């Protein structure tokens, strides 16, 4: 498969103009920088993991429910 000249230009542009981003609000940054013990930083990190995990768990549960609905009825029909 041959890649067109335009696609090479786009790929090269993405590689050249990639930017580093720090996604943290000003209030979180100020709170974490003022804390010297690091306890609050650990709590913020735990909160981020918690907020990140919930959507994955919900998608997995919905996917499992759809799987059971789709393949569970086929087993009953074959019996």
Coordinates of C-alpha atoms in Angstrom, one line a residue:
X1 CA 0.0 0.0 0.0
X2 CA 1.4 3.3 -1.0
X3 CA 1.0 6.5 1.1
X4 CA 0.2 9.6 -0.8
X5 CA 2.4 12.7 -0.7
X6 CA -0.2 14.7 1.2
X7 CA -0.4 12.0 4.0
X8 CA 3.4 12.2 4.4
X9 CA 3.1 16.0 4.8
X10 CA 0.4 15.6 7.5
X11 CA 2.3 12.9 9.4
X12 CA 5.5 15.0 9.3
X13 CA 3.6 18.0 10.5
X14 CA 2.2 16.2 13.5
X15 CA 5.7 14.9 14.4
X16 CA 7.3 18.3 14.0
X17 CA 4.6 20.4 15.8
X18 CA 3.9 18.2 18.7
X19 CA 3.5 20.1 21.9
X20 CA 3.9 19.1 25.5
X21 CA 0.9 20.0 27.7
X22 CA 0.6 20.2 31.4
X23 CA -3.0 19.7 32.3
X24 CA -3.4 20.9 35.8
X25 CA -5.6 23.7 37.0
X26 CA -4.1 26.7 38.8
X27 CA -5.8 25.9 42.1
X28 CA -4.6 22.3 42.2
X29 CA -1.1 23.4 41.3
X30 CA -1.1 26.0 44.1
X31 CA -2.4 23.6 46.7
X32 CA 0.1 20.9 45.8
X33 CA 3.1 23.2 45.7
X34 CA 2.3 24.7 49.1
X35 CA 2.1 21.3 50.8
X36 CA 5.5 20.1 51.8
X37 CA 4.6 16.6 53.2
X38 CA 3.2 15.3 50.0
X39 CA 0.1 13.9 51.7
X40 CA -2.2 16.1 49.7
X41 CA -0.4 15.3 46.5
X42 CA -1.1 11.6 47.1
X43 CA -4.7 12.3 47.8
X44 CA -5.1 14.3 44.5
X45 CA -3.4 11.4 42.6
X46 CA -5.8 8.9 44.2
X47 CA -8.7 11.1 43.3
X48 CA -7.5 11.2 39.7
X49 CA -7.2 7.4 39.5
X50 CA -10.7 7.0 41.0
X51 CA -12.2 9.4 38.5
X52 CA -10.4 7.7 35.7
X53 CA -11.4 4.1 36.7
X54 CA -15.2 4.7 37.0
X55 CA -15.9 5.2 33.2
X56 CA -13.8 2.1 32.4
X57 CA -15.8 0.0 34.9
X58 CA -19.1 1.3 33.5
X59 CA -18.1 0.6 29.9
X60 CA -16.9 -2.9 30.8
X61 CA -20.2 -3.6 32.7
X62 CA -22.3 -2.4 29.7
X63 CA -20.1 -4.5 27.3
X64 CA -20.6 -7.5 29.5
X65 CA -24.4 -7.0 29.6
X66 CA -24.5 -6.7 25.8
X67 CA -22.4 -9.8 25.5
X68 CA -24.7 -11.7 27.8
X69 CA -27.8 -10.5 25.9
X70 CA -26.4 -11.4 22.5
X71 CA -24.8 -14.8 23.3
X72 CA -27.1 -15.9 26.2
X73 CA -30.1 -16.3 24.0
X74 CA -28.3 -18.3 21.4
X75 CA -27.4 -20.9 24.0
X76 CA -31.1 -21.2 25.1
X77 CA -32.2 -21.6 21.4
X78 CA -29.8 -24.5 20.8
X79 CA -31.0 -26.6 23.7

